[in-house]
Amino acid sequence: MDSEIKEEIPVHEEFILCCGVETQVLKCGPWTDLFNDQSANRPKLLIFVITGNPGFSAAYVPFVKALYSSVNKRFPVWVISHAGHALAPKDKKILTTSDDPNAQEVEDIYGLCGQVEHKLAFLRTHVPKEMKLVLIGHSIGCYISLQILKLAPELPIIRSLLLFPTIERMSESPNGRIATPLFCRFRYALYVSAYLLLKPWPEKIKSLMIRKYLQMMNLQTEFSLLNMLEPFCLVNAAYLASQEMMDVVKRDNETIKEHLSKLTFYYGTVDAWCPKEYYEDMKKDFPEGDIRL
């Protein structure tokens, strides 16, 4: 299966300007332009993946390929990087489009609210209005998915799958107790360290370290993950994390209740960001919901 996915499933990489920020989009399947494709086999549904933090979309390639294969290659699967978490290689062309006029003045684009607006702007400008959507959020991508449901009721979202959903009490979680002081109190020390330690490294050394890391994690991707060691991207990831610790506190029960029929939650048995008690609380508060461990 792995060799079949690697050899036969096309993944197209684009760098676009979304809200004025370089953004990496990986498109799994033969459909890369849903607006101009007027063929009879143009899909009527898009599966849209919103990453966790850091938002390195290239790390999700094995997942989107397996997902595309599991739906019998009938629907495209796209994954988008977070704003500020991807820089285009020097030889890569950045595509420009006419942004959604409502997204031109996004304040704090690298923060949590800005990341929500970033995804909304992409969906409004790069996906036809009539195309049905399945959102798949991972970690903080689940919070962003819920915000999209709340803020954009006009989008034809038929399902939202929330994987390891960090949608509440992040600072109280086992990882959050460590991350909160690190990202909220010592964030600027992390910024300085990132630039002093990583900026001087040659690209060959960074590539070697990333290859070793991918081997350890048993991950394979044909796209560059150099952004994992790019200070600009890491600083933006740390900034986003600081806002997550402060802002992702109370679960948005009102939005969940309103859209419960569209939602599927997947919790992990061992997840230090989203402990099992969060799953148990969700099951208790929404017994009729599709909530899985």
PDB file of C-alpha atoms in Angstrom:
ATOM      1  CA  MET A   1       0.000   0.000   0.000  1.00  0.00           C
ATOM      2  CA  ASP A   2       2.805   2.458   0.893  1.00  0.00           C
ATOM      3  CA  SER A   3       4.536   1.950  -2.450  1.00  0.00           C
ATOM      4  CA  GLU A   4       1.214   2.287  -4.279  1.00  0.00           C
ATOM      5  CA  ILE A   5       0.455   5.585  -2.513  1.00  0.00           C
ATOM      6  CA  LYS A   6       3.956   6.914  -3.147  1.00  0.00           C
ATOM      7  CA  GLU A   7       4.031   6.067  -6.856  1.00  0.00           C
ATOM      8  CA  GLU A   8       0.485   6.599  -8.080  1.00  0.00           C
ATOM      9  CA  ILE A   9      -1.039   9.444  -6.103  1.00  0.00           C
ATOM     10  CA  PRO A  10      -0.227  12.915  -7.446  1.00  0.00           C
ATOM     11  CA  VAL A  11       0.365  15.778  -5.031  1.00  0.00           C
ATOM     12  CA  HIS A  12       0.710  19.276  -6.465  1.00  0.00           C
ATOM     13  CA  GLU A  13       2.500  22.010  -4.507  1.00  0.00           C
ATOM     14  CA  GLU A  14       1.610  25.682  -4.766  1.00  0.00           C
ATOM     15  CA  PHE A  15       2.796  28.784  -2.983  1.00  0.00           C
ATOM     16  CA  ILE A  16       0.194  31.523  -3.028  1.00  0.00           C
ATOM     17  CA  LEU A  17      -0.307  34.915  -1.451  1.00  0.00           C
ATOM     18  CA  CYS A  18      -3.258  34.633   0.918  1.00  0.00           C
ATOM     19  CA  CYS A  19      -4.045  37.783   2.902  1.00  0.00           C
ATOM     20  CA  GLY A  20      -0.695  39.026   1.619  1.00  0.00           C
ATOM     21  CA  VAL A  21       1.226  36.171   3.267  1.00  0.00           C
ATOM     22  CA  GLU A  22       3.156  33.356   1.571  1.00  0.00           C
ATOM     23  CA  THR A  23       1.135  30.176   2.001  1.00  0.00           C
ATOM     24  CA  GLN A  24       1.895  26.606   0.971  1.00  0.00           C
ATOM     25  CA  VAL A  25      -1.000  24.537  -0.363  1.00  0.00           C
ATOM     26  CA  LEU A  26      -0.610  20.856  -1.216  1.00  0.00           C
ATOM     27  CA  LYS A  27      -3.296  19.447  -3.476  1.00  0.00           C
ATOM     28  CA  CYS A  28      -3.730  15.688  -3.593  1.00  0.00           C
ATOM     29  CA  GLY A  29      -5.391  14.476  -6.759  1.00  0.00           C
ATOM     30  CA  PRO A  30      -5.454  15.663 -10.383  1.00  0.00           C
ATOM     31  CA  TRP A  31      -7.613  18.750  -9.688  1.00  0.00           C
ATOM     32  CA  THR A  32      -5.515  21.841  -9.053  1.00  0.00           C
ATOM     33  CA  ASP A  33      -7.851  24.590 -10.288  1.00  0.00           C
ATOM     34  CA  LEU A  34     -11.447  24.005  -9.297  1.00  0.00           C
ATOM     35  CA  PHE A  35     -12.672  27.235 -10.899  1.00  0.00           C
ATOM     36  CA  ASN A  36     -11.483  26.665 -14.459  1.00  0.00           C
ATOM     37  CA  ASP A  37     -12.024  22.918 -14.608  1.00  0.00           C
ATOM     38  CA  GLN A  38     -15.302  22.545 -16.476  1.00  0.00           C
ATOM     39  CA  SER A  39     -14.854  18.857 -17.286  1.00  0.00           C
ATOM     40  CA  ALA A  40     -17.569  16.323 -16.599  1.00  0.00           C
ATOM     41  CA  ASN A  41     -15.506  14.658 -13.880  1.00  0.00           C
ATOM     42  CA  ARG A  42     -14.915  17.823 -11.872  1.00  0.00           C
ATOM     43  CA  PRO A  43     -15.553  16.846  -8.244  1.00  0.00           C
ATOM     44  CA  LYS A  44     -18.449  18.286  -6.280  1.00  0.00           C
ATOM     45  CA  LEU A  45     -16.714  17.969  -2.920  1.00  0.00           C
ATOM     46  CA  LEU A  46     -13.370  19.080  -1.481  1.00  0.00           C
ATOM     47  CA  ILE A  47     -11.704  17.595   1.609  1.00  0.00           C
ATOM     48  CA  PHE A  48      -9.828  20.453   3.280  1.00  0.00           C
ATOM     49  CA  VAL A  49      -7.224  19.717   5.962  1.00  0.00           C
ATOM     50  CA  ILE A  50      -6.253  22.341   8.552  1.00  0.00           C
ATOM     51  CA  THR A  51      -3.032  21.514  10.343  1.00  0.00           C
ATOM     52  CA  GLY A  52      -1.994  21.711  13.946  1.00  0.00           C
ATOM     53  CA  ASN A  53       0.794  23.946  15.194  1.00  0.00           C
ATOM     54  CA  PRO A  54       3.384  24.183  13.688  1.00  0.00           C
ATOM     55  CA  GLY A  55       1.447  24.344  10.440  1.00  0.00           C
ATOM     56  CA  PHE A  56       3.902  22.525   8.187  1.00  0.00           C
ATOM     57  CA  SER A  57       1.606  21.126   5.520  1.00  0.00           C
ATOM     58  CA  ALA A  58       4.351  18.962   3.981  1.00  0.00           C
ATOM     59  CA  ALA A  59       4.345  16.806   7.142  1.00  0.00           C
ATOM     60  CA  TYR A  60       0.757  15.798   6.338  1.00  0.00           C
ATOM     61  CA  VAL A  61       1.517  14.336   2.899  1.00  0.00           C
ATOM     62  CA  PRO A  62       1.343  10.657   3.992  1.00  0.00           C
ATOM     63  CA  PHE A  63      -1.995  11.362   5.686  1.00  0.00           C
ATOM     64  CA  VAL A  64      -3.584  13.154   2.716  1.00  0.00           C
ATOM     65  CA  LYS A  65      -2.372  10.476   0.311  1.00  0.00           C
ATOM     66  CA  ALA A  66      -3.853   7.705   2.428  1.00  0.00           C
ATOM     67  CA  LEU A  67      -7.071   9.686   2.791  1.00  0.00           C
ATOM     68  CA  TYR A  68      -7.287  10.313  -0.955  1.00  0.00           C
ATOM     69  CA  SER A  69      -6.799   6.604  -1.571  1.00  0.00           C
ATOM     70  CA  SER A  70      -9.449   5.689   1.019  1.00  0.00           C
ATOM     71  CA  VAL A  71     -12.102   7.745  -0.809  1.00  0.00           C
ATOM     72  CA  ASN A  72     -11.241   5.858  -4.007  1.00  0.00           C
ATOM     73  CA  LYS A  73      -9.605   8.950  -5.541  1.00  0.00           C
ATOM     74  CA  ARG A  74     -13.026  10.516  -6.101  1.00  0.00           C
ATOM     75  CA  PHE A  75     -12.414  13.797  -4.272  1.00  0.00           C
ATOM     76  CA  PRO A  76      -9.424  16.129  -3.955  1.00  0.00           C
ATOM     77  CA  VAL A  77      -7.714  16.443  -0.578  1.00  0.00           C
ATOM     78  CA  TRP A  78      -6.003  19.774   0.059  1.00  0.00           C
ATOM     79  CA  VAL A  79      -3.892  20.807   3.037  1.00  0.00           C
ATOM     80  CA  ILE A  80      -2.906  24.394   3.793  1.00  0.00           C
ATOM     81  CA  SER A  81      -0.048  25.779   5.873  1.00  0.00           C
ATOM     82  CA  HIS A  82      -0.635  28.382   8.538  1.00  0.00           C
ATOM     83  CA  ALA A  83       0.204  31.989   7.738  1.00  0.00           C
ATOM     84  CA  GLY A  84       3.875  32.586   8.472  1.00  0.00           C
ATOM     85  CA  HIS A  85       4.709  28.880   8.798  1.00  0.00           C
ATOM     86  CA  ALA A  86       5.936  28.432   5.215  1.00  0.00           C
ATOM     87  CA  LEU A  87       8.428  30.300   3.072  1.00  0.00           C
ATOM     88  CA  ALA A  88       8.686  29.564  -0.625  1.00  0.00           C
ATOM     89  CA  PRO A  89      12.062  28.357  -1.951  1.00  0.00           C
ATOM     90  CA  LYS A  90      13.924  31.018  -3.915  1.00  0.00           C
ATOM     91  CA  ASP A  91      13.240  29.275  -7.221  1.00  0.00           C
ATOM     92  CA  LYS A  92       9.526  28.762  -6.534  1.00  0.00           C
ATOM     93  CA  LYS A  93       6.960  31.042  -8.153  1.00  0.00           C
ATOM     94  CA  ILE A  94       4.390  32.550  -5.811  1.00  0.00           C
ATOM     95  CA  LEU A  95       0.916  32.673  -7.345  1.00  0.00           C
ATOM     96  CA  THR A  96      -1.166  35.761  -6.774  1.00  0.00           C
ATOM     97  CA  THR A  97      -4.938  36.076  -6.870  1.00  0.00           C
ATOM     98  CA  SER A  98      -7.460  38.770  -6.093  1.00  0.00           C
ATOM     99  CA  ASP A  99      -7.985  38.241  -2.393  1.00  0.00           C
ATOM    100  CA  ASP A 100     -11.356  38.392  -0.739  1.00  0.00           C
ATOM    101  CA  PRO A 101     -11.874  42.122  -0.084  1.00  0.00           C
ATOM    102  CA  ASN A 102     -12.977  41.272   3.444  1.00  0.00           C
ATOM    103  CA  ALA A 103      -9.595  39.663   4.117  1.00  0.00           C
ATOM    104  CA  GLN A 104      -7.382  42.529   2.990  1.00  0.00           C
ATOM    105  CA  GLU A 105      -7.074  44.098   6.415  1.00  0.00           C
ATOM    106  CA  VAL A 106      -6.402  41.091   8.606  1.00  0.00           C
ATOM    107  CA  GLU A 107      -4.858  42.287  11.828  1.00  0.00           C
ATOM    108  CA  ASP A 108      -2.417  40.053  13.657  1.00  0.00           C
ATOM    109  CA  ILE A 109      -2.338  37.586  10.762  1.00  0.00           C
ATOM    110  CA  TYR A 110       0.092  35.272  12.594  1.00  0.00           C
ATOM    111  CA  GLY A 111      -2.111  35.090  15.695  1.00  0.00           C
ATOM    112  CA  LEU A 112      -5.007  32.746  16.362  1.00  0.00           C
ATOM    113  CA  CYS A 113      -7.803  34.980  15.030  1.00  0.00           C
ATOM    114  CA  GLY A 114      -5.653  35.896  12.047  1.00  0.00           C
ATOM    115  CA  GLN A 115      -5.137  32.220  11.205  1.00  0.00           C
ATOM    116  CA  VAL A 116      -8.915  31.717  11.179  1.00  0.00           C
ATOM    117  CA  GLU A 117      -9.341  34.669   8.788  1.00  0.00           C
ATOM    118  CA  HIS A 118      -6.485  33.295   6.666  1.00  0.00           C
ATOM    119  CA  LYS A 119      -8.322  29.986   6.132  1.00  0.00           C
ATOM    120  CA  LEU A 120     -11.624  31.739   5.461  1.00  0.00           C
ATOM    121  CA  ALA A 121      -9.972  33.956   2.848  1.00  0.00           C
ATOM    122  CA  PHE A 122      -8.530  30.905   1.100  1.00  0.00           C
ATOM    123  CA  LEU A 123     -11.844  29.061   1.006  1.00  0.00           C
ATOM    124  CA  ARG A 124     -13.651  32.126  -0.309  1.00  0.00           C
ATOM    125  CA  THR A 125     -11.150  32.887  -3.069  1.00  0.00           C
ATOM    126  CA  HIS A 126      -9.870  29.456  -4.163  1.00  0.00           C
ATOM    127  CA  VAL A 127     -12.915  27.195  -3.835  1.00  0.00           C
ATOM    128  CA  PRO A 128     -16.131  27.614  -5.872  1.00  0.00           C
ATOM    129  CA  LYS A 129     -19.081  28.642  -3.719  1.00  0.00           C
ATOM    130  CA  GLU A 130     -21.188  25.672  -4.762  1.00  0.00           C
ATOM    131  CA  MET A 131     -18.530  23.076  -3.897  1.00  0.00           C
ATOM    132  CA  LYS A 132     -19.336  21.036  -0.809  1.00  0.00           C
ATOM    133  CA  LEU A 133     -16.669  20.913   1.892  1.00  0.00           C
ATOM    134  CA  VAL A 134     -15.440  18.394   4.413  1.00  0.00           C
ATOM    135  CA  LEU A 135     -13.155  20.025   6.972  1.00  0.00           C
ATOM    136  CA  ILE A 136     -10.558  17.949   8.771  1.00  0.00           C
ATOM    137  CA  GLY A 137      -8.850  19.725  11.630  1.00  0.00           C
ATOM    138  CA  HIS A 138      -5.901  18.420  13.588  1.00  0.00           C
ATOM    139  CA  SER A 139      -5.119  19.783  17.063  1.00  0.00           C
ATOM    140  CA  ILE A 140      -5.511  23.592  16.906  1.00  0.00           C
ATOM    141  CA  GLY A 141      -6.880  23.050  13.401  1.00  0.00           C
ATOM    142  CA  CYS A 142     -10.001  21.748  15.183  1.00  0.00           C
ATOM    143  CA  TYR A 143     -10.458  25.071  16.949  1.00  0.00           C
ATOM    144  CA  ILE A 144     -10.041  26.848  13.596  1.00  0.00           C
ATOM    145  CA  SER A 145     -12.581  24.482  12.001  1.00  0.00           C
ATOM    146  CA  LEU A 146     -15.169  25.317  14.669  1.00  0.00           C
ATOM    147  CA  GLN A 147     -14.524  29.026  14.157  1.00  0.00           C
ATOM    148  CA  ILE A 148     -15.078  28.608  10.410  1.00  0.00           C
ATOM    149  CA  LEU A 149     -18.437  26.939  11.089  1.00  0.00           C
ATOM    150  CA  LYS A 150     -19.333  29.788  13.434  1.00  0.00           C
ATOM    151  CA  LEU A 151     -18.187  32.705  11.286  1.00  0.00           C
ATOM    152  CA  ALA A 152     -19.043  31.486   7.786  1.00  0.00           C
ATOM    153  CA  PRO A 153     -22.460  29.794   7.796  1.00  0.00           C
ATOM    154  CA  GLU A 154     -22.670  30.422   4.046  1.00  0.00           C
ATOM    155  CA  LEU A 155     -19.949  27.856   3.310  1.00  0.00           C
ATOM    156  CA  PRO A 156     -21.449  24.488   2.242  1.00  0.00           C
ATOM    157  CA  ILE A 157     -19.685  22.421   4.920  1.00  0.00           C
ATOM    158  CA  ILE A 158     -21.332  19.018   5.161  1.00  0.00           C
ATOM    159  CA  ARG A 159     -18.947  17.460   7.700  1.00  0.00           C
ATOM    160  CA  SER A 160     -16.150  18.467  10.031  1.00  0.00           C
ATOM    161  CA  LEU A 161     -13.826  15.835  11.480  1.00  0.00           C
ATOM    162  CA  LEU A 162     -11.852  16.970  14.518  1.00  0.00           C
ATOM    163  CA  LEU A 163      -8.716  14.911  15.195  1.00  0.00           C
ATOM    164  CA  PHE A 164      -7.204  15.222  18.696  1.00  0.00           C
ATOM    165  CA  PRO A 165      -9.226  18.397  19.255  1.00  0.00           C
ATOM    166  CA  THR A 166      -7.478  21.108  21.265  1.00  0.00           C
ATOM    167  CA  ILE A 167     -10.601  23.213  21.689  1.00  0.00           C
ATOM    168  CA  GLU A 168     -10.568  23.835  25.447  1.00  0.00           C
ATOM    169  CA  ARG A 169      -8.398  24.184  28.557  1.00  0.00           C
ATOM    170  CA  MET A 170      -5.115  24.029  26.680  1.00  0.00           C
ATOM    171  CA  SER A 171      -3.067  25.625  29.454  1.00  0.00           C
ATOM    172  CA  GLU A 172      -4.511  23.141  31.982  1.00  0.00           C
ATOM    173  CA  SER A 173      -3.506  20.064  29.971  1.00  0.00           C
ATOM    174  CA  PRO A 174      -0.307  18.186  30.919  1.00  0.00           C
ATOM    175  CA  ASN A 175       1.574  19.674  27.965  1.00  0.00           C
ATOM    176  CA  GLY A 176      -0.053  23.054  28.513  1.00  0.00           C
ATOM    177  CA  ARG A 177       1.336  23.354  32.034  1.00  0.00           C
ATOM    178  CA  ILE A 178       4.819  23.151  30.530  1.00  0.00           C
ATOM    179  CA  ALA A 179       4.134  25.117  27.358  1.00  0.00           C
ATOM    180  CA  THR A 180       2.274  28.049  28.935  1.00  0.00           C
ATOM    181  CA  PRO A 181       5.209  29.556  30.853  1.00  0.00           C
ATOM    182  CA  LEU A 182       7.568  28.671  28.010  1.00  0.00           C
ATOM    183  CA  PHE A 183       5.591  30.406  25.275  1.00  0.00           C
ATOM    184  CA  CYS A 184       3.949  33.158  27.314  1.00  0.00           C
ATOM    185  CA  ARG A 185       6.786  34.259  29.608  1.00  0.00           C
ATOM    186  CA  PHE A 186       9.935  33.259  27.763  1.00  0.00           C
ATOM    187  CA  ARG A 187       8.769  33.677  24.172  1.00  0.00           C
ATOM    188  CA  TYR A 188      11.265  36.411  23.317  1.00  0.00           C
ATOM    189  CA  ALA A 189      14.135  34.300  24.633  1.00  0.00           C
ATOM    190  CA  LEU A 190      12.961  31.564  22.252  1.00  0.00           C
ATOM    191  CA  TYR A 191      12.934  34.068  19.387  1.00  0.00           C
ATOM    192  CA  VAL A 192      16.506  35.164  20.034  1.00  0.00           C
ATOM    193  CA  SER A 193      17.693  31.580  20.453  1.00  0.00           C
ATOM    194  CA  ALA A 194      16.048  30.495  17.216  1.00  0.00           C
ATOM    195  CA  TYR A 195      17.762  33.211  15.195  1.00  0.00           C
ATOM    196  CA  LEU A 196      21.159  32.874  16.882  1.00  0.00           C
ATOM    197  CA  LEU A 197      21.275  29.086  16.677  1.00  0.00           C
ATOM    198  CA  LEU A 198      19.536  28.320  13.383  1.00  0.00           C
ATOM    199  CA  LYS A 199      20.098  31.299  11.087  1.00  0.00           C
ATOM    200  CA  PRO A 200      23.841  30.610  10.534  1.00  0.00           C
ATOM    201  CA  TRP A 201      23.348  26.919   9.687  1.00  0.00           C
ATOM    202  CA  PRO A 202      23.977  25.971   6.047  1.00  0.00           C
ATOM    203  CA  GLU A 203      20.987  24.567   4.189  1.00  0.00           C
ATOM    204  CA  LYS A 204      22.763  21.214   3.732  1.00  0.00           C
ATOM    205  CA  ILE A 205      23.057  20.769   7.502  1.00  0.00           C
ATOM    206  CA  LYS A 206      19.391  21.643   8.005  1.00  0.00           C
ATOM    207  CA  SER A 207      18.342  19.190   5.277  1.00  0.00           C
ATOM    208  CA  LEU A 208      20.417  16.425   6.861  1.00  0.00           C
ATOM    209  CA  MET A 209      18.883  16.999  10.301  1.00  0.00           C
ATOM    210  CA  ILE A 210      15.363  17.004   8.878  1.00  0.00           C
ATOM    211  CA  ARG A 211      16.011  13.761   6.967  1.00  0.00           C
ATOM    212  CA  LYS A 212      17.214  12.115  10.183  1.00  0.00           C
ATOM    213  CA  TYR A 213      14.141  13.363  12.020  1.00  0.00           C
ATOM    214  CA  LEU A 214      11.794  12.024   9.330  1.00  0.00           C
ATOM    215  CA  GLN A 215      13.542   8.651   9.475  1.00  0.00           C
ATOM    216  CA  MET A 216      13.097   8.538  13.245  1.00  0.00           C
ATOM    217  CA  MET A 217       9.393   9.403  12.875  1.00  0.00           C
ATOM    218  CA  ASN A 218       8.986   6.966   9.952  1.00  0.00           C
ATOM    219  CA  LEU A 219       7.598   9.752   7.768  1.00  0.00           C
ATOM    220  CA  GLN A 220       8.053  10.196   4.049  1.00  0.00           C
ATOM    221  CA  THR A 221       7.348  13.315   2.014  1.00  0.00           C
ATOM    222  CA  GLU A 222       8.641  14.490  -1.339  1.00  0.00           C
ATOM    223  CA  PHE A 223       8.344  18.145  -0.327  1.00  0.00           C
ATOM    224  CA  SER A 224      10.863  20.237   1.547  1.00  0.00           C
ATOM    225  CA  LEU A 225      10.471  20.613   5.294  1.00  0.00           C
ATOM    226  CA  LEU A 226      13.243  23.170   5.668  1.00  0.00           C
ATOM    227  CA  ASN A 227      10.697  25.495   7.246  1.00  0.00           C
ATOM    228  CA  MET A 228      10.949  23.311  10.352  1.00  0.00           C
ATOM    229  CA  LEU A 229      14.346  24.920  10.979  1.00  0.00           C
ATOM    230  CA  GLU A 230      13.583  28.372   9.598  1.00  0.00           C
ATOM    231  CA  PRO A 231      13.648  30.925  12.467  1.00  0.00           C
ATOM    232  CA  PHE A 232      10.913  33.092  10.910  1.00  0.00           C
ATOM    233  CA  CYS A 233       8.523  30.129  10.799  1.00  0.00           C
ATOM    234  CA  LEU A 234       9.417  28.867  14.277  1.00  0.00           C
ATOM    235  CA  VAL A 235       8.946  32.316  15.784  1.00  0.00           C
ATOM    236  CA  ASN A 236       5.471  32.544  14.241  1.00  0.00           C
ATOM    237  CA  ALA A 237       4.633  29.054  15.514  1.00  0.00           C
ATOM    238  CA  ALA A 238       5.719  30.076  19.024  1.00  0.00           C
ATOM    239  CA  TYR A 239       3.655  33.266  18.806  1.00  0.00           C
ATOM    240  CA  LEU A 240       0.586  31.289  17.750  1.00  0.00           C
ATOM    241  CA  ALA A 241       1.195  28.842  20.602  1.00  0.00           C
ATOM    242  CA  SER A 242       1.293  31.694  23.123  1.00  0.00           C
ATOM    243  CA  GLN A 243      -2.144  32.833  21.998  1.00  0.00           C
ATOM    244  CA  GLU A 244      -3.479  29.285  22.069  1.00  0.00           C
ATOM    245  CA  MET A 245      -2.505  28.935  25.728  1.00  0.00           C
ATOM    246  CA  MET A 246      -4.274  32.173  26.620  1.00  0.00           C
ATOM    247  CA  ASP A 247      -7.331  32.025  24.352  1.00  0.00           C
ATOM    248  CA  VAL A 248      -8.292  28.352  24.013  1.00  0.00           C
ATOM    249  CA  VAL A 249      -9.804  28.037  27.464  1.00  0.00           C
ATOM    250  CA  LYS A 250     -13.563  27.571  27.432  1.00  0.00           C
ATOM    251  CA  ARG A 251     -15.103  25.109  25.019  1.00  0.00           C
ATOM    252  CA  ASP A 252     -17.477  26.763  22.524  1.00  0.00           C
ATOM    253  CA  ASN A 253     -20.525  24.681  23.441  1.00  0.00           C
ATOM    254  CA  GLU A 254     -22.898  26.985  21.571  1.00  0.00           C
ATOM    255  CA  THR A 255     -21.160  26.398  18.211  1.00  0.00           C
ATOM    256  CA  ILE A 256     -20.774  22.683  18.917  1.00  0.00           C
ATOM    257  CA  LYS A 257     -24.470  22.359  19.757  1.00  0.00           C
ATOM    258  CA  GLU A 258     -25.529  24.269  16.652  1.00  0.00           C
ATOM    259  CA  HIS A 259     -23.430  22.114  14.316  1.00  0.00           C
ATOM    260  CA  LEU A 260     -23.340  18.843  16.273  1.00  0.00           C
ATOM    261  CA  SER A 261     -24.913  16.823  13.453  1.00  0.00           C
ATOM    262  CA  LYS A 262     -21.948  17.748  11.219  1.00  0.00           C
ATOM    263  CA  LEU A 263     -19.211  17.043  13.766  1.00  0.00           C
ATOM    264  CA  THR A 264     -17.135  13.960  14.510  1.00  0.00           C
ATOM    265  CA  PHE A 265     -14.601  14.116  17.333  1.00  0.00           C
ATOM    266  CA  TYR A 266     -11.627  11.747  17.571  1.00  0.00           C
ATOM    267  CA  TYR A 267      -9.816  11.781  20.921  1.00  0.00           C
ATOM    268  CA  GLY A 268      -6.629   9.868  21.704  1.00  0.00           C
ATOM    269  CA  THR A 269      -6.277   7.431  24.575  1.00  0.00           C
ATOM    270  CA  VAL A 270      -2.924   9.037  25.353  1.00  0.00           C
ATOM    271  CA  ASP A 271      -2.789  12.727  24.456  1.00  0.00           C
ATOM    272  CA  ALA A 272      -1.037  15.207  26.718  1.00  0.00           C
ATOM    273  CA  TRP A 273      -2.747  18.150  24.977  1.00  0.00           C
ATOM    274  CA  CYS A 274      -6.194  16.663  25.178  1.00  0.00           C
ATOM    275  CA  PRO A 275      -6.397  14.171  28.070  1.00  0.00           C
ATOM    276  CA  LYS A 276      -8.988  11.455  28.338  1.00  0.00           C
ATOM    277  CA  GLU A 277     -11.042  13.450  30.847  1.00  0.00           C
ATOM    278  CA  TYR A 278     -11.759  16.009  28.103  1.00  0.00           C
ATOM    279  CA  TYR A 279     -13.261  13.199  26.028  1.00  0.00           C
ATOM    280  CA  GLU A 280     -15.329  12.022  28.995  1.00  0.00           C
ATOM    281  CA  ASP A 281     -16.604  15.563  29.612  1.00  0.00           C
ATOM    282  CA  MET A 282     -17.571  15.893  25.937  1.00  0.00           C
ATOM    283  CA  LYS A 283     -19.469  12.588  26.022  1.00  0.00           C
ATOM    284  CA  LYS A 284     -21.283  13.710  29.155  1.00  0.00           C
ATOM    285  CA  ASP A 285     -22.230  17.129  27.757  1.00  0.00           C
ATOM    286  CA  PHE A 286     -23.105  15.865  24.252  1.00  0.00           C
ATOM    287  CA  PRO A 287     -24.289  12.255  24.656  1.00  0.00           C
ATOM    288  CA  GLU A 288     -25.944  12.310  21.233  1.00  0.00           C
ATOM    289  CA  GLY A 289     -22.756  13.475  19.473  1.00  0.00           C
ATOM    290  CA  ASP A 290     -20.344  11.413  17.364  1.00  0.00           C
ATOM    291  CA  ILE A 291     -17.488  11.476  19.885  1.00  0.00           C
ATOM    292  CA  ARG A 292     -14.912   8.701  19.706  1.00  0.00           C
ATOM    293  CA  LEU A 293     -11.894   7.615  21.698  1.00  0.00           C
TER     294      LEU A 293
END
